[in-house]
Structures are given as C-alpha cells and as structure tokens.
mmCIF file of C-alpha atoms in Angstrom:
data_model
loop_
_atom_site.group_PDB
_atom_site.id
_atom_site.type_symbol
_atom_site.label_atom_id
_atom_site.label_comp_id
_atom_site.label_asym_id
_atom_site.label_seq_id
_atom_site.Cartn_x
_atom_site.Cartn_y
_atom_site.Cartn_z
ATOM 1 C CA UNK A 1 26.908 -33.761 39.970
ATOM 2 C CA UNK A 2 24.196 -31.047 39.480
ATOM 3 C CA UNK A 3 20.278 -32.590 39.390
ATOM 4 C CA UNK A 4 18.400 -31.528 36.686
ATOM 5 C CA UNK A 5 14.548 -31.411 36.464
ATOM 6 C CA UNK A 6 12.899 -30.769 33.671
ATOM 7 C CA UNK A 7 12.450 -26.954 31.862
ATOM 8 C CA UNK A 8 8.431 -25.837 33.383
ATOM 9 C CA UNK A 9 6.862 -22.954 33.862
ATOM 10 C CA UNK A 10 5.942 -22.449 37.637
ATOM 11 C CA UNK A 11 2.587 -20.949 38.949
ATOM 12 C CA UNK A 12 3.272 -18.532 41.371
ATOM 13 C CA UNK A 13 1.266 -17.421 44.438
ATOM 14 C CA UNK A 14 1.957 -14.193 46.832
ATOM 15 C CA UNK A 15 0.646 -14.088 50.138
ATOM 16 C CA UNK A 16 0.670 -10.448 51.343
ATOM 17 C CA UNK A 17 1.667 -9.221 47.941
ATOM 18 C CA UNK A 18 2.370 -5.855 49.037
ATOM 19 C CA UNK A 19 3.050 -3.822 45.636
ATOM 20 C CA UNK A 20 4.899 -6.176 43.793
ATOM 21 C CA UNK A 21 9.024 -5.667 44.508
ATOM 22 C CA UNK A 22 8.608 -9.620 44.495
ATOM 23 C CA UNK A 23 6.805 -10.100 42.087
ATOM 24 C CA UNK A 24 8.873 -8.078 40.042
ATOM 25 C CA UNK A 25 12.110 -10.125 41.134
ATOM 26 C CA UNK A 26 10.370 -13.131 39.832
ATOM 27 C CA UNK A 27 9.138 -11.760 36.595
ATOM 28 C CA UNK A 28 12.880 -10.246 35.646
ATOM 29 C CA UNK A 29 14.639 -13.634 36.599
ATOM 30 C CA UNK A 30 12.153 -15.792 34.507
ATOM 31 C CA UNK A 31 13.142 -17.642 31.787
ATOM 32 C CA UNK A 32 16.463 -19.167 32.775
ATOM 33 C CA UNK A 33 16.623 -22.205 30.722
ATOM 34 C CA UNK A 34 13.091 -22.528 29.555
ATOM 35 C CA UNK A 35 12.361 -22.282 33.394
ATOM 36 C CA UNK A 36 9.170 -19.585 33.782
ATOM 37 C CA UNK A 37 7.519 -18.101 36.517
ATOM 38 C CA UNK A 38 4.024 -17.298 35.666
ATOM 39 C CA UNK A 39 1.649 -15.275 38.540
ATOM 40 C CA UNK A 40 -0.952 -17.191 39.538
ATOM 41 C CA UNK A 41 -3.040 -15.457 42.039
ATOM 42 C CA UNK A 42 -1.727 -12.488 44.872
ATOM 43 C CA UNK A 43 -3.610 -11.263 48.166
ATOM 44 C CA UNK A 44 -2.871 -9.165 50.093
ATOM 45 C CA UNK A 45 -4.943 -6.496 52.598
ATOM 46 C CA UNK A 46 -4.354 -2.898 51.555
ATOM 47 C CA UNK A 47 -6.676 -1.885 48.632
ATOM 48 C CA UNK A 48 -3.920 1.032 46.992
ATOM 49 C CA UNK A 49 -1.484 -1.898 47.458
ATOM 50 C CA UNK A 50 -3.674 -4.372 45.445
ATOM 51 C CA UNK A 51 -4.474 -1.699 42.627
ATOM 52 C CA UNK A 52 -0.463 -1.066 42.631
ATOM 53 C CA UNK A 53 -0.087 -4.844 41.925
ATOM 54 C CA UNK A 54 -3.067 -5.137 39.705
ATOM 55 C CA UNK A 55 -1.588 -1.896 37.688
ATOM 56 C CA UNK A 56 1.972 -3.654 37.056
ATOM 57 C CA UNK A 57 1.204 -7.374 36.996
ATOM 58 C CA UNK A 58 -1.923 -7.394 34.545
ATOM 59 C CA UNK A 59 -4.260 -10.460 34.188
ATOM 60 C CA UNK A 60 -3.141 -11.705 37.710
ATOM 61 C CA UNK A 61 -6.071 -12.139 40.030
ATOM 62 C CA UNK A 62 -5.308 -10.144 42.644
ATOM 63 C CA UNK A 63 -7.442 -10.471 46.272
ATOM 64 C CA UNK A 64 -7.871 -7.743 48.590
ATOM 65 C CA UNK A 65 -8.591 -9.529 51.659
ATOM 66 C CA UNK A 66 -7.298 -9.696 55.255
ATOM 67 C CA UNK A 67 -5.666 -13.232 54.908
ATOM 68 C CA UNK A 68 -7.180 -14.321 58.486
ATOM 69 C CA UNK A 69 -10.878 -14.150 56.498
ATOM 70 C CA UNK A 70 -9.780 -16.177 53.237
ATOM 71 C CA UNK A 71 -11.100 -19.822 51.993
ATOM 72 C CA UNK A 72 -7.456 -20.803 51.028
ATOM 73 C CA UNK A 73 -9.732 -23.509 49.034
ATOM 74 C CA UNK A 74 -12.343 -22.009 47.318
ATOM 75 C CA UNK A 75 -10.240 -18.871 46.549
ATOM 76 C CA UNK A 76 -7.083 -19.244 45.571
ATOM 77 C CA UNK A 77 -5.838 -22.051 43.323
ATOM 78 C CA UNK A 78 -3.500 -24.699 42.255
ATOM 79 C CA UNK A 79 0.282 -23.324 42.334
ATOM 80 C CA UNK A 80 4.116 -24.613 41.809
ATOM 81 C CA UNK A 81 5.781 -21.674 44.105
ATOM 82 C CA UNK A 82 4.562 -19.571 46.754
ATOM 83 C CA UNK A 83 5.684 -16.418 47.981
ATOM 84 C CA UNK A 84 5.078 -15.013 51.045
ATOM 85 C CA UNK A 85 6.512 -12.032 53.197
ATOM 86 C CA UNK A 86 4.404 -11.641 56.709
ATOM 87 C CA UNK A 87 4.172 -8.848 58.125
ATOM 88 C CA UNK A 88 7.202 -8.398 60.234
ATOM 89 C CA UNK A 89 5.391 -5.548 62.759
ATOM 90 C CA UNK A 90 5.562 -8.342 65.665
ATOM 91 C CA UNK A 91 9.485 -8.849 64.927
ATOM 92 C CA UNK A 92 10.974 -5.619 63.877
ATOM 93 C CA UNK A 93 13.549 -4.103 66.122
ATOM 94 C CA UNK A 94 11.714 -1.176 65.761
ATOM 95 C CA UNK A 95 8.450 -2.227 66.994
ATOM 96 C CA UNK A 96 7.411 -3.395 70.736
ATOM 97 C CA UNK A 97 8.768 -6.853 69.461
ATOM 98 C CA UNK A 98 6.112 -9.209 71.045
ATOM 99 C CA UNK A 99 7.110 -12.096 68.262
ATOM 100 C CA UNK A 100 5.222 -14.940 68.257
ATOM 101 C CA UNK A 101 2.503 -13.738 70.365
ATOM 102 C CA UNK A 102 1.668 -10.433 68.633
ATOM 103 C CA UNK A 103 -1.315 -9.921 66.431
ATOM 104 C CA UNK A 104 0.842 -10.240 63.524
ATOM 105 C CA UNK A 105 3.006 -13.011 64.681
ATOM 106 C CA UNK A 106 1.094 -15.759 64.354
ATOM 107 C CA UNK A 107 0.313 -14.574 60.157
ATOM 108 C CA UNK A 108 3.122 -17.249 59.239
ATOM 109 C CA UNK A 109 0.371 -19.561 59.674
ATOM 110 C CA UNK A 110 -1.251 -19.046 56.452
ATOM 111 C CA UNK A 111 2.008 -19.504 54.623
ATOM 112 C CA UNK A 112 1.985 -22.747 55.960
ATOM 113 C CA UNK A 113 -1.935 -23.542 55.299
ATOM 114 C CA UNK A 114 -1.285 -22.969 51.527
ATOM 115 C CA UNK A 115 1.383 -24.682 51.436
ATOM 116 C CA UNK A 116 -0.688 -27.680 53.312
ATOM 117 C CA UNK A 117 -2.850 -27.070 50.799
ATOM 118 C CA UNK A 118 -1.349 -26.786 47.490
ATOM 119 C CA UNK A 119 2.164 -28.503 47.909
ATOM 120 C CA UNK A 120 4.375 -26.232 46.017
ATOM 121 C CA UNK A 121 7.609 -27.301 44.963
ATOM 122 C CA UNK A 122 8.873 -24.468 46.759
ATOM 123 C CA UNK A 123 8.382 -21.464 48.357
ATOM 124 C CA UNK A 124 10.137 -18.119 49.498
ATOM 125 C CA UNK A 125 9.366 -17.017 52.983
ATOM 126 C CA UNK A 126 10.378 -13.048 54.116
ATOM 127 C CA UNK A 127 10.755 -11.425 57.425
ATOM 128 C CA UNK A 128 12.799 -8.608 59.011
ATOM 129 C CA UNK A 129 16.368 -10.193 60.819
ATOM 130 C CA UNK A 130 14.937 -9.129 63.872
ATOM 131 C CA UNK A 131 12.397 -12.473 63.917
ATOM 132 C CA UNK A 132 15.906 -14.542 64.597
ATOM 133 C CA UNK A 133 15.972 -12.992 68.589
ATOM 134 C CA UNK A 134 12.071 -12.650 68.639
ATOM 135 C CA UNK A 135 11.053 -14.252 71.988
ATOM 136 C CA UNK A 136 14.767 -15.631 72.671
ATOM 137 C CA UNK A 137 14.478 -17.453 69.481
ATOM 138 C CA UNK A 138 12.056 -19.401 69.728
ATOM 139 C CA UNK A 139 9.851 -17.475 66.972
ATOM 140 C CA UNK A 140 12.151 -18.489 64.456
ATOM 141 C CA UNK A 141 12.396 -21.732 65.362
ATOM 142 C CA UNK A 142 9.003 -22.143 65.882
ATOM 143 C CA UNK A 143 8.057 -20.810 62.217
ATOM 144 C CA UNK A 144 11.119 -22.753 60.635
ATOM 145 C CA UNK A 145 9.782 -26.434 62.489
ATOM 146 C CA UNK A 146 5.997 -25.475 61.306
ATOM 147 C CA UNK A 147 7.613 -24.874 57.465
ATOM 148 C CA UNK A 148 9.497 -27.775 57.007
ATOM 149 C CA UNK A 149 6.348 -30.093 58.250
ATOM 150 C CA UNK A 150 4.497 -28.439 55.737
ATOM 151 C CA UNK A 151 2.970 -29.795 52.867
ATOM 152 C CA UNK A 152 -0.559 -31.879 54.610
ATOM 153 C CA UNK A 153 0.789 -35.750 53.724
ATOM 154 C CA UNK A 154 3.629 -34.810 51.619
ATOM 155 C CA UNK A 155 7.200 -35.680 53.436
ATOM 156 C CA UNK A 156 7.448 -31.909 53.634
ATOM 157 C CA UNK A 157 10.206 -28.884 52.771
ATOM 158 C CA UNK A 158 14.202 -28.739 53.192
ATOM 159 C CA UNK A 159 14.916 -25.298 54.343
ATOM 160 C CA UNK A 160 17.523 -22.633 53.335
ATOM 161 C CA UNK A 161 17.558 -20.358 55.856
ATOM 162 C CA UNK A 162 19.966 -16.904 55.454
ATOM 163 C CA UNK A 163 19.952 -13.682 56.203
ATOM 164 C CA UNK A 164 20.536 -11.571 53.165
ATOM 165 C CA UNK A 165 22.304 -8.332 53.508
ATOM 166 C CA UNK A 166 20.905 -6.797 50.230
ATOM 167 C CA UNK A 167 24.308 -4.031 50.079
ATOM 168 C CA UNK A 168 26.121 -7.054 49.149
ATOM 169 C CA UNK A 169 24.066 -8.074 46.309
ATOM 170 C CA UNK A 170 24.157 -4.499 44.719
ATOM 171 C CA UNK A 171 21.457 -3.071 46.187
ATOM 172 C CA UNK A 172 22.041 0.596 47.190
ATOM 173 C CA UNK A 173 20.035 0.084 51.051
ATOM 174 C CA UNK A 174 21.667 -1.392 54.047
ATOM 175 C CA UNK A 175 18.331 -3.770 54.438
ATOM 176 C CA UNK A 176 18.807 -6.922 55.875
ATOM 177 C CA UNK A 177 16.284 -9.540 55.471
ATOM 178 C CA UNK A 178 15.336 -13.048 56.533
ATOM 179 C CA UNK A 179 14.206 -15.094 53.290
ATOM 180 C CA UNK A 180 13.214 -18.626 53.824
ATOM 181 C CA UNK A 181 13.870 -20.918 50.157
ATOM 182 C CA UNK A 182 11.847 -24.024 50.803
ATOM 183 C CA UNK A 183 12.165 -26.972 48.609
ATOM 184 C CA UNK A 184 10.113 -30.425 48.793
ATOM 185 C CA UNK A 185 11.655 -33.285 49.817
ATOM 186 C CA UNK A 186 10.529 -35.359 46.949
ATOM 187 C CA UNK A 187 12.376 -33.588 44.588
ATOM 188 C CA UNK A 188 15.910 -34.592 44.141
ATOM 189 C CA UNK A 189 17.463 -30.832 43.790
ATOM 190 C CA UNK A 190 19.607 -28.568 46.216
ATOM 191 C CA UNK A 191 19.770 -25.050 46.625
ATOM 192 C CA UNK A 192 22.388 -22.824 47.502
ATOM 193 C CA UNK A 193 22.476 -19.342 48.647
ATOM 194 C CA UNK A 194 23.869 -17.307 45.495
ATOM 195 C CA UNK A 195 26.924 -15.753 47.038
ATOM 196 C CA UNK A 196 27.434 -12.082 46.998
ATOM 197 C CA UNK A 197 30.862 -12.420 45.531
ATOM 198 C CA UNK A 198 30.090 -11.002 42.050
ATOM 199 C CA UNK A 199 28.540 -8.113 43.373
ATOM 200 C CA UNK A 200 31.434 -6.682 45.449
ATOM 201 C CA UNK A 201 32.575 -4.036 42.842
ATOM 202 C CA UNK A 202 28.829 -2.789 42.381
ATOM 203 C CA UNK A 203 28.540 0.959 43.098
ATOM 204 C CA UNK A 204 25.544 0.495 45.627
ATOM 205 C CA UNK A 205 26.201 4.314 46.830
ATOM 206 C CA UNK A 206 22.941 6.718 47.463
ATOM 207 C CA UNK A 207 23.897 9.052 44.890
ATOM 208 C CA UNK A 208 24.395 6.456 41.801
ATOM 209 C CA UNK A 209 21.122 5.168 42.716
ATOM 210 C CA UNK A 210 19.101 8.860 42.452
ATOM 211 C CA UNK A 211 21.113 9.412 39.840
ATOM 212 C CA UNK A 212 19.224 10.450 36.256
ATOM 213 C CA UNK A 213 15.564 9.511 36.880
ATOM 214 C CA UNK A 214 13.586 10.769 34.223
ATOM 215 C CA UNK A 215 10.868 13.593 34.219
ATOM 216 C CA UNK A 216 7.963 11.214 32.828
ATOM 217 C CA UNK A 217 8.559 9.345 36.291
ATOM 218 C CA UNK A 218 5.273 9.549 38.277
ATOM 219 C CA UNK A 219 5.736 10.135 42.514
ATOM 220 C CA UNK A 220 8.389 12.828 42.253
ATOM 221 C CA UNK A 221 6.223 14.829 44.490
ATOM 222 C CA UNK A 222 8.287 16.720 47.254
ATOM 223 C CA UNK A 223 7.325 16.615 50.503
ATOM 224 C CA UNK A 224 6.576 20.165 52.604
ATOM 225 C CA UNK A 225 9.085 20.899 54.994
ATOM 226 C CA UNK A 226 8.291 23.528 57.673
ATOM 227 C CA UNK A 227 10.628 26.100 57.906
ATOM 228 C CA UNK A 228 11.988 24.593 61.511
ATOM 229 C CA UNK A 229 12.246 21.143 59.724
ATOM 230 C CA UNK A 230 14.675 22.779 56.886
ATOM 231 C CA UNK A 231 16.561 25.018 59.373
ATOM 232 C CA UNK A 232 16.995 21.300 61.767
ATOM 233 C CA UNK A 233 18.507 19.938 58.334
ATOM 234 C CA UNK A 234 20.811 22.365 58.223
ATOM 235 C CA UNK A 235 22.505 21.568 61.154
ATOM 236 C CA UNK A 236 22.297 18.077 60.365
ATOM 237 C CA UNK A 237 26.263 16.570 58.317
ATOM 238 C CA UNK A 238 25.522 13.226 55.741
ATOM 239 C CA UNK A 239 24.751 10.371 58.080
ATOM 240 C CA UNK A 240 23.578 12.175 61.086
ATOM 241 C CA UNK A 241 20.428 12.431 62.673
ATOM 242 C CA UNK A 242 18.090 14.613 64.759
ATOM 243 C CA UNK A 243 20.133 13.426 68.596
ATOM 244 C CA UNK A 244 23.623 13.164 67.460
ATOM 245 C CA UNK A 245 23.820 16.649 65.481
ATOM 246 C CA UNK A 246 25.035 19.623 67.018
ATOM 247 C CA UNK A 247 21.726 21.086 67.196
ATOM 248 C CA UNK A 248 20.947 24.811 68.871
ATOM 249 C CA UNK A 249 18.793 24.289 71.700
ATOM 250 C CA UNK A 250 15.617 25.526 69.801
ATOM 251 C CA UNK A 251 15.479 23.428 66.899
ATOM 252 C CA UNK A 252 16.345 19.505 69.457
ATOM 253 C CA UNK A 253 13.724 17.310 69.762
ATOM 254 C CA UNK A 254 11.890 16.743 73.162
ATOM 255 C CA UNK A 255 11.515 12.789 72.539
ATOM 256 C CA UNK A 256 11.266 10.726 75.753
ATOM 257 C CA UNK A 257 12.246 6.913 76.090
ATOM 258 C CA UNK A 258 14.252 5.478 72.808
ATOM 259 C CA UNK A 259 15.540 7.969 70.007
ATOM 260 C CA UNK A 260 15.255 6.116 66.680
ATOM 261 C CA UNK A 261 18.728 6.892 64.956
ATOM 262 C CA UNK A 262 16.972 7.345 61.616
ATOM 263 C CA UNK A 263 15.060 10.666 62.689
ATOM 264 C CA UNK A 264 16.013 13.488 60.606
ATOM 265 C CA UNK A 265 19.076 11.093 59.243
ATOM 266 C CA UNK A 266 20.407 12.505 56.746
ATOM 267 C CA UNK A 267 22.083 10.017 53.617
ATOM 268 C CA UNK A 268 25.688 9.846 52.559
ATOM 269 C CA UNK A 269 26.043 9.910 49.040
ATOM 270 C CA UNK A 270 28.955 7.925 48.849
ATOM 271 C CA UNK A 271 27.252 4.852 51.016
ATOM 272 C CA UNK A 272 24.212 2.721 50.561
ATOM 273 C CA UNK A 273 21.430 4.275 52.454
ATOM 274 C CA UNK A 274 20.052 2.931 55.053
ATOM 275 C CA UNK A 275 16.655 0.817 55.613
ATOM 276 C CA UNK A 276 13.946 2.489 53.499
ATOM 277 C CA UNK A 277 10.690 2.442 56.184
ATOM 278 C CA UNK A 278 7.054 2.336 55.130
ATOM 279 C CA UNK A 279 5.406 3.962 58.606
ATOM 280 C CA UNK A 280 6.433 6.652 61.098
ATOM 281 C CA UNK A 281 5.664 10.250 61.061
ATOM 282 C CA UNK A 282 8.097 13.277 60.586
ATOM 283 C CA UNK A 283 11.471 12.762 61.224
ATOM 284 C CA UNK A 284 10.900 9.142 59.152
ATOM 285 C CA UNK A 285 11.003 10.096 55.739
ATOM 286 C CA UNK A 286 14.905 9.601 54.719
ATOM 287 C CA UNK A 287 16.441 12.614 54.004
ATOM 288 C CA UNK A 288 19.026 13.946 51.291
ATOM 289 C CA UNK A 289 22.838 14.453 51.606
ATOM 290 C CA UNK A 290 22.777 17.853 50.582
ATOM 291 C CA UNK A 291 19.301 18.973 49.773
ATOM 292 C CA UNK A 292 17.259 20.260 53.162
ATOM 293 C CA UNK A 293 14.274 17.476 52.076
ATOM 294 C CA UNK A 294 12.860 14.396 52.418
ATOM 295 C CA UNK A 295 13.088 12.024 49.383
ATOM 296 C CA UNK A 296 10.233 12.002 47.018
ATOM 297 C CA UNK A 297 8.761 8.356 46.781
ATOM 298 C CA UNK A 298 10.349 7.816 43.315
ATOM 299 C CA UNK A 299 13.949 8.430 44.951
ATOM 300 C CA UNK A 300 12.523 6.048 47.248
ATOM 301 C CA UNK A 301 11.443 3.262 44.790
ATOM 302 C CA UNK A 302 15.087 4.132 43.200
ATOM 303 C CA UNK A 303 17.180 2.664 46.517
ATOM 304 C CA UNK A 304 14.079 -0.231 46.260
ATOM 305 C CA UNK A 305 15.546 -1.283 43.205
ATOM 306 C CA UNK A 306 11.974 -0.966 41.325
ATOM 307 C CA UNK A 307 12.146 0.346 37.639
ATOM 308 C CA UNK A 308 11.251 3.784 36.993
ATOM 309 C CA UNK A 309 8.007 2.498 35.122
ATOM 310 C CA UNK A 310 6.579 0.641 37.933
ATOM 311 C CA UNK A 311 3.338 2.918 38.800
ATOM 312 C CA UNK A 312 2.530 3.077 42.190
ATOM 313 C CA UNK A 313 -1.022 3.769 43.157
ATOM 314 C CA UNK A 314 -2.697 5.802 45.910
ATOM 315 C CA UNK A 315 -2.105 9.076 47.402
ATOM 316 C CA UNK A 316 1.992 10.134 48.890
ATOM 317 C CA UNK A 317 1.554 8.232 52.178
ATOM 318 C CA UNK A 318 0.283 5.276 50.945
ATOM 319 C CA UNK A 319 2.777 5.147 48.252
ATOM 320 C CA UNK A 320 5.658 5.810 50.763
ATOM 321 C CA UNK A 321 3.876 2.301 53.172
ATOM 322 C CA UNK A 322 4.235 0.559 49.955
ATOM 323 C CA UNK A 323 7.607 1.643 48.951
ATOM 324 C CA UNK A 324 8.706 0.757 52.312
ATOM 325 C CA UNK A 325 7.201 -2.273 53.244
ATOM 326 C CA UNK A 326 8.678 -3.911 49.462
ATOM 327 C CA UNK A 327 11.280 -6.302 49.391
ATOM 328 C CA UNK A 328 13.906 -4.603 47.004
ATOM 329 C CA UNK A 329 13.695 -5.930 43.582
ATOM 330 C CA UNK A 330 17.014 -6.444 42.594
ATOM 331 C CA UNK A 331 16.907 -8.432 45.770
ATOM 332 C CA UNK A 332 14.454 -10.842 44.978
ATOM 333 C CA UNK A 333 15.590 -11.180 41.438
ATOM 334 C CA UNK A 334 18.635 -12.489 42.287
ATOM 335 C CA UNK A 335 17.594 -15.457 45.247
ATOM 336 C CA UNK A 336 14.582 -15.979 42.353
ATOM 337 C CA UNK A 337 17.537 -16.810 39.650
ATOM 338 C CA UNK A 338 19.117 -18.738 42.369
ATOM 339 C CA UNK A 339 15.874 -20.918 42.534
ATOM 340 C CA UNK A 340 15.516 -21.382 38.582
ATOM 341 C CA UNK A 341 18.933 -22.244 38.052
ATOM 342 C CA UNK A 342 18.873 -24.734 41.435
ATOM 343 C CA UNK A 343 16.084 -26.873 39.058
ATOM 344 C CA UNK A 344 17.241 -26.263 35.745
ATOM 345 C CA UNK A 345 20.559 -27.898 36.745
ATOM 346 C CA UNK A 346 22.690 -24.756 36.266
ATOM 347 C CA UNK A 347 25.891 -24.107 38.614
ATOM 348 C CA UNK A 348 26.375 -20.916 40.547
ATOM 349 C CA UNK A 349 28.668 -19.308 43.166
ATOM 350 C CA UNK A 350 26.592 -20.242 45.981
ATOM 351 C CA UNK A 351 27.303 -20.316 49.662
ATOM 352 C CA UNK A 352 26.203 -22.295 52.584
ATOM 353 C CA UNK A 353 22.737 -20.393 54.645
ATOM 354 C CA UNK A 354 24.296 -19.015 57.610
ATOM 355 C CA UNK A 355 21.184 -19.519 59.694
ATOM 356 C CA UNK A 356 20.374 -23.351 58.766
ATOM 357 C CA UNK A 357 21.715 -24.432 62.128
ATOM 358 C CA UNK A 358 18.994 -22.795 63.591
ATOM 359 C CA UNK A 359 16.454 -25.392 62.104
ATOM 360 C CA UNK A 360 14.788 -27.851 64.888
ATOM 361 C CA UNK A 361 15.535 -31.605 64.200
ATOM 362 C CA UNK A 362 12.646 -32.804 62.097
ATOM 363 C CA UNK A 363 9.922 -34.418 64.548
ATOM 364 C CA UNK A 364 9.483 -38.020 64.128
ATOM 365 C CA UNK A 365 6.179 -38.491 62.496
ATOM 366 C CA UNK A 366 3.276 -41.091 63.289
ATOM 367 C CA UNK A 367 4.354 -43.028 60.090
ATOM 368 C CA UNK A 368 7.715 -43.149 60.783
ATOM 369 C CA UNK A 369 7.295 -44.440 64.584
ATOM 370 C CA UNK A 370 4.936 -47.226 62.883
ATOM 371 C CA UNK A 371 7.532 -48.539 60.692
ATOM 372 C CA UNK A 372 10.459 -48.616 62.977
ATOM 373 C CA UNK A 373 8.335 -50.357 65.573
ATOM 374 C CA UNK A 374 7.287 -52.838 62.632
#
C-alpha cells in the first residue's frame, strides 16, 4: 500500500542556487496531483548567477551572499523543501580532492543548519560522484550521518542516497551526480529512486540535442579560435582529445603532470557528450564533431537540458561557470516528480538507491539512552 499525504504546495529554498537548472526541474515537475512547488527564497554567492536566477524565477527573493556570512534566521524564512548543491571543488576528480578538509568541504554544513533550522519535509542534496572516495570515504559518510541527524529536536531525515547517471534519464551529457532525497521521519511516506527504465529508447546523442535552436536564442556567441587552435582541431577525430590525437609535433601540447582527457575533446554526434565544465581555460570549452570550434554557451545550455528561453546573465565566461556548474534540468525534473508523486501517493517505476548502504547506523541519541535505561 502506497501512503498518501495530503495535496500542498511546498515552499522551496536553494542554497547555492547557481542559475537555476534546479530550480527549473522543480518548477516543470510542479503540479502533480495538486502537489506545488512554490520558490521561497535562493542564495547563492556569484552576483551574474543571482541576476540569472532573479531574471528566470521572478518575485523570488534571491540573496547574493557568501553562505559562511548569512543569519540563516533573520534572513531566510520558513520552508517545506530545501535544495542544496555545495560546491563540489573539494570532491571533484578533477580538482586536488582534499574532501572534507578543503575550503569548500566543510559548505555541507549550512545545508544542515537550515535544515536544523527550518525542518523541511525534505530536501535534495547535490555533489559530484567523486565525494563517495573523498578522503577514503569518510566525506560521504560523514555528510550522510550529519544529514540524517538533522532537523534540531525533530527525530531527523531517512536518506536516499544514489548516484544518478543523467544519460540514462535522457539527458544528452554523460554527468554523473550524487543527489541526496531526504525525507523526515515523522512523515509516514517512502521514496524511491525513479528508475531509468522508460528512458532507455531516448535519443540522448550530441547532435539531437544542438539540433534546431532558434535564432532569437541569446548566448550563441562563438568563441575565437587562434589559427593553431583550429589547425589542432583538425587533427583531432569525434571523441578525441589534445594527447591521444595524432598530432604533428608543432601543434602537441607541452603539459606536465596529469593530461585532462577533455582538452581539445572533440564530441561524437552520435553519443551523449561528455561532462559539460564551468572553469578551466583553453582546451576546456567542449568542442564540435565536425566544426573546428568550441560550443557557444547556448549549445551548452542545450546538452544542460535548460529551455532555449532561459536568459542567462553576465558576460561569455561567466555564462559558460554558470552553464557548467548547473545541475541539468531534465535531471532534476525528473528526481523532483519522483518526490511529488512519493507524497501524493502516486506509484512509479522506482528502484532501490545504490549507495544507501553507505549510510552510518543512526547514533543513539541522549533521549533514546534515557528511555532504555528507564
């Protein structure tokens, strides 16, 4: 038997917004069964990232604010759901990786202080896959025991765990993605990871997805190649890159310690691309099949899975961070439905999270030692 709670509308927060791929999610999947999703309040640190938001999500109150400096009490606000993707610089495999003790690391945190705070009924937690292996593990666990004690004097949050390979849910980007569905204890509902069985037939290749974007479409700028960055591309076949091309001696690259596999990588039209980045310098700007150029940030937003009317604000490189650093929309839309239909009662081809084992036994609390002693 499938719970049921009652049809609501549910005030939404975002911690480190960025431009709004999930807010967008959340605003296409609302309204299953009178279920809503309203935005309540977003924050995040970038000021072009916070007008992008402000420009697509209008009459949301929208904070640009380094999180580490906010009065979670005085500024934000009363809230059903909260959102909240931390930056992932500390636990990429690109980055130096320090996990739990990086700068960045420790931003998880102020999910959990909201949450303290305002006791959702549930929340959606984000990172890269890398955070799994982050210090041998024990990031992940660390962040996963912090969540699920969450909630000040509430009993706290049952976790759903699962790495998300967005290719299988239609999305045309091999991205793979950490999201963290928490749901209080004291509400008698059960989530399930929607399964990516209906989207195995969806054409998720690059070319589909770049396909017939219209000229009214703003960020179609092209980027300026040098003529040794165009005659590089030339030498470089659909899903190569700058070090395993056949490249003549003057156009290789003179790169000591680790060669990133997606400089100068070229896409294959017939495949999902691969992970769409928001930093790096040349070399990191995904490049087309056939055409000797980088995308243009709308081809970019395309494989992101935002709509061609979402406006993106600030100049091309701060548009590209944003693009980048998005979870894909399509994405998000889909674990958001998931979420609706969990409290509205609704059955779906769901799956089992593959990384709940992963989750520390809960800690026995002062309350509970007190009444088994009693």
């Amino acid at each position: 038997m499938v719970n049921k709670q009652p049809a609501q509308t549910f005030r939404l927060g975002e911690l480190f917004s960025g431009p709004g791929g999930i807010a967008k999610g959340a605003q296409l999947a609302s309204g299953i069964a009178g279920n809503f999703i309203a935005h309540a309040w977003a924050t995040d640190y970038d000021k072009d990232t916070c007008e992008t938001y402000r420009a697509n999500f209008k009459g949301t109150k929208v904070i640009n604010q380094d999180v580490r400096t906010l009065d979670i009490k005085k500024q934000l606000g009363p809230i059903d759901a909260l959102a909240f993707g931390f930056p992932c610089n500390d636990f990429s495999v690109v980055g130096e990786r320090k996990g739990i003790e990086g700068s960045f690391g420790p931003l998880y945190e102020y999910g959990a202080r909201v949450i303290d705070e305002y006791t959702p009924k549930w929340f959606i937690a984000e990172n890269v896959g890398g955070l799994r292996n982050s210090n041998d593990g024990l990031a992940f666990k660390t962040i996963l025991d912090r969540l699920q004690h969450a909630g000040g004097k509430m009993d706290g949050y049952r976790l759903y765990p699962h790495l998300y390979k967005f290719e299988e849910y239609g999305v045309p980007q091999r991205r793979h993605r950490i999201l963290i569905v928490g749901i209080r204890d004291d509400i008698d509902v059960e989530f399930m990871v929607p399964s990516p069985e209906p989207y195995k037939d969806a054409d998720v290749s690059a070319e589909t997805a770049l396909k017939g974007i219209p000229g009214w479409a703003t960020n179609q700028e092209h980027t300026r190649q040098s003529k040794a960055v165009v005659e590089r591309l030339k030498h470089i076949k659909p899903g190569e890159n700058a070090f395993t091309a056949d490249l003549p001696l003057g156009l290789q690259l003179n790169v000591a310690g680790a060669k990133i596999s997606q400089i100068y990588k070229r896409l294959e039209a017939e495949k999902p691309s691969y992970t769409i980045t928001g930093s790096g310098g040349g070399g990191t700007h995904v490049y087309h099949w056939e055409e000797h150029r980088a995308l243009t940030n709308r081809e970019r937003a395309r494989i992101q899975t935002f709509p061609d009317d979402f406006e993106f604000k600030g100049g091309k490189e701060s548009v590209r961070k944003q693009i980048g650093m998005a979870v894909p929309v399509e994405g998000a839309r889909i674990v958001f439905e998931a979420v609706l239909k969990t409290f509205a009662g609704i059955e779906y081809d769901g799956i089992e999270p593959n990384l709940h084992h992963l989750i520390p036994p809960r800690r026995v609390e002062a309350k509970e030692m007190s009444a088994t002693l009693a």
